[in-house]
Amino acid sequence: GAEYRLILSDGTKVRLNSETELSYPVNFSGIERKVVLKGEAYFEVHPDPHKPFIVETEDISTTVLGTSFNIKAYPEEKTITTTLISGRVSVGPAKSDTALHSVILEPGMQSEWDKRNRNLKTVRANISHAISWIEGIYILNGTDIKTLLPVLSRWYGVKFVYENETVSQNTFYGSICKHESLKSVLKALTIAGGPEFRIEKDIVRIEIPLSY
């Protein structure tokens, strides 16, 4: 559930969200600066026009010269998203043998890679939502419970177990603060019309939804 801040050897600043892995060299050498990401991170890349900065994820490679952007690439999620806050980046397939082409993002844009359909598209981003995790907040905007629970699982180090699949229909609006206790967050979800939860150490059982 922790978050980390680090500065790479070239001066690039990185913030890592919960359950995130970043592989990087102690010192960058050669003609590029390459790191490998699994999870979610916010980058403020130190400019170097002669040595591009490359972030590789499961399927997508993001190349920049100097900019700030957010990448969300958790293995269990259906999409990999790159959100550009400032500067300019190129997002494309990590493997060069694919027929897909790269896309160029301008500030305020977001690329979405659909892992299942292997489709890359660009959309207008909601920047405040994309990087709210930096402030310890998760924005709910019609978020269904099956999207929300993996986030809470990463935050609090618990596993959710469904007792009744009908709870998958619940959706929520508002925001959740990471610094609240798990018990408080789950109680708020129940009051908001969601299911009931039963905490058993690191297991949370999702019980029959409340009656409306």
Short mmCIF file of C-alpha atoms in Angstrom, two decimals:
data_model
loop_
_atom_site.label_atom_id
_atom_site.label_comp_id
_atom_site.label_asym_id
_atom_site.label_seq_id
_atom_site.Cartn_x
_atom_site.Cartn_y
_atom_site.Cartn_z
CA GLY A 1 0.00 0.00 0.00
CA ALA A 2 2.99 2.32 0.10
CA GLU A 3 4.05 4.97 -2.42
CA TYR A 4 7.62 5.89 -3.27
CA ARG A 5 9.52 8.83 -4.68
CA LEU A 6 12.92 8.50 -6.31
CA ILE A 7 15.31 10.44 -8.50
CA LEU A 8 17.11 8.55 -11.26
CA SER A 9 20.75 9.14 -12.15
CA ASP A 10 19.82 11.61 -14.93
CA GLY A 11 17.71 13.76 -12.59
CA THR A 12 14.34 12.33 -13.68
CA LYS A 13 11.83 12.31 -10.81
CA VAL A 14 9.48 9.33 -10.40
CA ARG A 15 6.57 8.65 -8.07
CA LEU A 16 5.41 5.05 -7.77
CA ASN A 17 1.87 4.05 -6.83
CA SER A 18 0.99 1.01 -4.71
CA GLU A 19 2.09 -2.42 -5.95
CA THR A 20 4.35 -0.94 -8.63
CA GLU A 21 7.71 -2.22 -9.85
CA LEU A 22 10.27 -0.09 -11.69
CA SER A 23 13.47 -1.56 -13.12
CA TYR A 24 16.20 0.96 -13.99
CA PRO A 25 20.01 1.08 -14.25
CA VAL A 26 22.13 2.68 -11.56
CA ASN A 27 23.54 4.90 -14.32
CA PHE A 28 22.19 5.39 -17.84
CA SER A 29 24.66 4.58 -20.62
CA GLY A 30 24.40 4.40 -24.39
CA ILE A 31 22.10 6.41 -26.64
CA GLU A 32 18.88 6.07 -24.62
CA ARG A 33 17.50 6.04 -21.07
CA LYS A 34 15.27 3.00 -20.65
CA VAL A 35 13.24 1.82 -17.64
CA VAL A 36 10.67 -0.98 -17.29
CA LEU A 37 7.40 -0.39 -15.44
CA LYS A 38 4.77 -2.70 -13.98
CA GLY A 39 2.04 -0.81 -12.16
CA GLU A 40 1.52 2.96 -12.11
CA ALA A 41 4.01 5.82 -11.99
CA TYR A 42 4.22 9.56 -12.56
CA PHE A 43 7.38 10.78 -14.35
CA GLU A 44 9.01 14.20 -14.56
CA VAL A 45 11.70 13.50 -17.14
CA HIS A 46 14.92 15.50 -17.11
CA PRO A 47 15.37 16.97 -20.63
CA ASP A 48 18.12 15.52 -22.81
CA PRO A 49 17.47 15.92 -26.58
CA HIS A 50 20.36 13.56 -27.38
CA LYS A 51 19.21 10.70 -25.18
CA PRO A 52 15.46 9.90 -25.24
CA PHE A 53 13.79 8.51 -22.12
CA ILE A 54 11.84 5.29 -22.74
CA VAL A 55 9.34 3.59 -20.45
CA GLU A 56 8.51 0.02 -21.41
CA THR A 57 5.45 -1.79 -20.03
CA GLU A 58 3.84 -5.13 -20.85
CA ASP A 59 2.92 -4.18 -24.44
CA ILE A 60 3.55 -0.46 -24.81
CA SER A 61 6.66 1.69 -25.12
CA THR A 62 6.53 5.43 -24.33
CA THR A 63 9.35 7.63 -25.63
CA VAL A 64 9.99 11.20 -24.43
CA LEU A 65 12.70 13.84 -24.42
CA GLY A 66 11.57 15.93 -21.47
CA THR A 67 8.04 16.00 -20.07
CA SER A 68 5.69 14.97 -17.26
CA PHE A 69 3.24 12.10 -17.70
CA ASN A 70 1.45 9.26 -15.93
CA ILE A 71 1.45 5.60 -16.97
CA LYS A 72 -0.95 3.02 -15.55
CA ALA A 73 0.00 -0.54 -16.50
CA TYR A 74 -1.13 -3.02 -13.87
CA PRO A 75 -0.98 -6.62 -15.20
CA GLU A 76 -4.50 -7.49 -14.01
CA GLU A 77 -6.19 -4.52 -15.71
CA LYS A 78 -7.59 -4.57 -19.25
CA THR A 79 -5.89 -1.40 -20.50
CA ILE A 80 -2.58 0.44 -20.33
CA THR A 81 -3.05 4.21 -20.18
CA THR A 82 -0.52 6.99 -20.73
CA THR A 83 -1.66 10.48 -19.73
CA LEU A 84 0.40 13.48 -20.82
CA ILE A 85 0.52 16.49 -18.50
CA SER A 86 3.19 18.54 -20.28
CA GLY A 87 5.60 18.19 -23.20
CA ARG A 88 5.21 15.63 -25.96
CA VAL A 89 5.48 11.83 -26.04
CA SER A 90 5.30 9.02 -28.56
CA VAL A 91 3.37 5.90 -27.50
CA GLY A 92 3.54 2.68 -29.48
CA PRO A 93 3.95 -1.09 -29.31
CA ALA A 94 6.91 -2.35 -27.33
CA LYS A 95 7.68 -4.98 -29.99
CA SER A 96 8.81 -3.69 -33.36
CA ASP A 97 7.37 -6.65 -35.27
CA THR A 98 3.77 -5.49 -34.82
CA ALA A 99 1.82 -3.73 -37.57
CA LEU A 100 0.50 -1.09 -35.17
CA HIS A 101 1.76 2.49 -35.44
CA SER A 102 2.80 4.87 -32.68
CA VAL A 103 0.68 7.86 -31.66
CA ILE A 104 1.91 11.30 -30.60
CA LEU A 105 0.29 12.76 -27.50
CA GLU A 106 -0.13 16.46 -26.84
CA PRO A 107 -0.71 17.83 -23.30
CA GLY A 108 -4.14 16.88 -21.97
CA MET A 109 -4.39 13.75 -24.13
CA GLN A 110 -4.35 10.10 -23.09
CA SER A 111 -3.58 6.91 -24.98
CA GLU A 112 -5.43 3.71 -24.14
CA TRP A 113 -4.10 0.30 -25.14
CA ASP A 114 -6.71 -2.46 -25.09
CA LYS A 115 -4.74 -5.60 -24.22
CA ARG A 116 -7.40 -8.04 -25.39
CA ASN A 117 -8.24 -6.44 -28.74
CA ARG A 118 -4.72 -5.04 -29.22
CA ASN A 119 -6.08 -1.64 -30.11
CA LEU A 120 -4.45 1.73 -29.38
CA LYS A 121 -6.56 4.89 -29.29
CA THR A 122 -6.27 8.46 -27.99
CA VAL A 123 -8.85 10.37 -25.96
CA ARG A 124 -9.09 13.68 -24.13
CA ALA A 125 -7.81 13.07 -20.59
CA ASN A 126 -9.19 14.15 -17.26
CA ILE A 127 -5.85 15.13 -15.77
CA SER A 128 -7.10 15.63 -12.22
CA HIS A 129 -8.57 12.12 -12.19
CA ALA A 130 -5.51 10.51 -13.78
CA ILE A 131 -3.04 11.81 -11.21
CA SER A 132 -5.29 12.08 -8.13
CA TRP A 133 -3.46 9.07 -6.65
CA ILE A 134 -0.45 11.33 -6.08
CA GLU A 135 -2.54 13.14 -3.45
CA GLY A 136 -3.78 9.84 -2.02
CA ILE A 137 -7.22 10.17 -3.61
CA TYR A 138 -9.15 7.90 -5.98
CA ILE A 139 -11.91 9.58 -7.99
CA LEU A 140 -15.14 7.66 -8.53
CA ASN A 141 -17.11 8.72 -11.62
CA GLY A 142 -19.63 5.98 -12.20
CA THR A 143 -16.96 3.47 -11.21
CA ASP A 144 -18.23 -0.10 -10.93
CA ILE A 145 -17.26 -2.14 -7.93
CA LYS A 146 -15.17 -4.64 -9.91
CA THR A 147 -12.97 -1.76 -11.07
CA LEU A 148 -12.75 -0.26 -7.58
CA LEU A 149 -11.93 -3.38 -5.56
CA PRO A 150 -8.50 -4.04 -7.19
CA VAL A 151 -7.52 -0.48 -6.22
CA LEU A 152 -8.51 -1.07 -2.59
CA SER A 153 -6.73 -4.43 -2.69
CA ARG A 154 -3.47 -2.69 -3.71
CA TRP A 155 -3.93 0.08 -1.15
CA TYR A 156 -4.68 -2.05 1.88
CA GLY A 157 -3.02 -5.38 1.03
CA VAL A 158 -6.22 -7.43 1.21
CA LYS A 159 -7.99 -9.90 -1.05
CA PHE A 160 -11.69 -9.51 -1.86
CA VAL A 161 -13.83 -12.64 -2.17
CA TYR A 162 -17.29 -12.49 -3.79
CA GLU A 163 -20.12 -14.23 -1.94
CA ASN A 164 -22.68 -13.11 -4.54
CA GLU A 165 -21.81 -12.05 -8.11
CA THR A 166 -24.79 -9.66 -8.27
CA VAL A 167 -22.73 -7.02 -6.47
CA SER A 168 -20.89 -6.44 -9.74
CA GLN A 169 -23.76 -4.10 -10.74
CA ASN A 170 -22.90 -1.48 -8.10
CA THR A 171 -21.41 1.82 -9.29
CA PHE A 172 -20.16 4.78 -7.26
CA TYR A 173 -19.51 8.53 -7.52
CA GLY A 174 -17.33 10.73 -5.32
CA SER A 175 -13.83 10.15 -4.00
CA ILE A 176 -11.94 7.93 -1.59
CA CYS A 177 -8.98 9.03 0.52
CA LYS A 178 -6.19 6.49 0.83
CA HIS A 179 -5.39 7.66 4.36
CA GLU A 180 -8.78 6.53 5.68
CA SER A 181 -8.97 3.11 7.30
CA LEU A 182 -10.22 0.19 5.21
CA LYS A 183 -13.13 -0.25 7.61
CA SER A 184 -14.23 3.38 7.08
CA VAL A 185 -13.97 3.12 3.29
CA LEU A 186 -16.00 -0.09 3.14
CA LYS A 187 -18.64 1.35 5.47
CA ALA A 188 -18.98 4.38 3.18
CA LEU A 189 -19.44 2.12 0.14
CA THR A 190 -22.18 0.18 1.94
CA ILE A 191 -23.98 3.38 2.96
CA ALA A 192 -23.74 4.57 -0.66
CA GLY A 193 -25.84 1.58 -1.72
CA GLY A 194 -23.09 -0.97 -2.17
CA PRO A 195 -22.78 -4.46 -0.73
CA GLU A 196 -21.93 -5.38 2.83
CA PHE A 197 -18.34 -6.39 3.65
CA ARG A 198 -16.91 -8.70 6.28
CA ILE A 199 -13.21 -8.30 7.13
CA GLU A 200 -11.33 -11.44 8.15
CA LYS A 201 -7.70 -10.40 8.61
CA ASP A 202 -6.37 -9.98 5.03
CA ILE A 203 -9.55 -11.39 3.42
CA VAL A 204 -12.63 -9.24 2.80
CA ARG A 205 -15.83 -11.10 1.99
CA ILE A 206 -18.40 -9.28 -0.16
CA GLU A 207 -21.84 -10.28 1.02
CA ILE A 208 -25.41 -9.97 -0.33
CA PRO A 209 -26.20 -6.38 -1.42
CA LEU A 210 -28.38 -4.22 0.78
CA SER A 211 -32.07 -3.99 -0.11
CA TYR A 212 -33.16 -0.77 -1.75
#
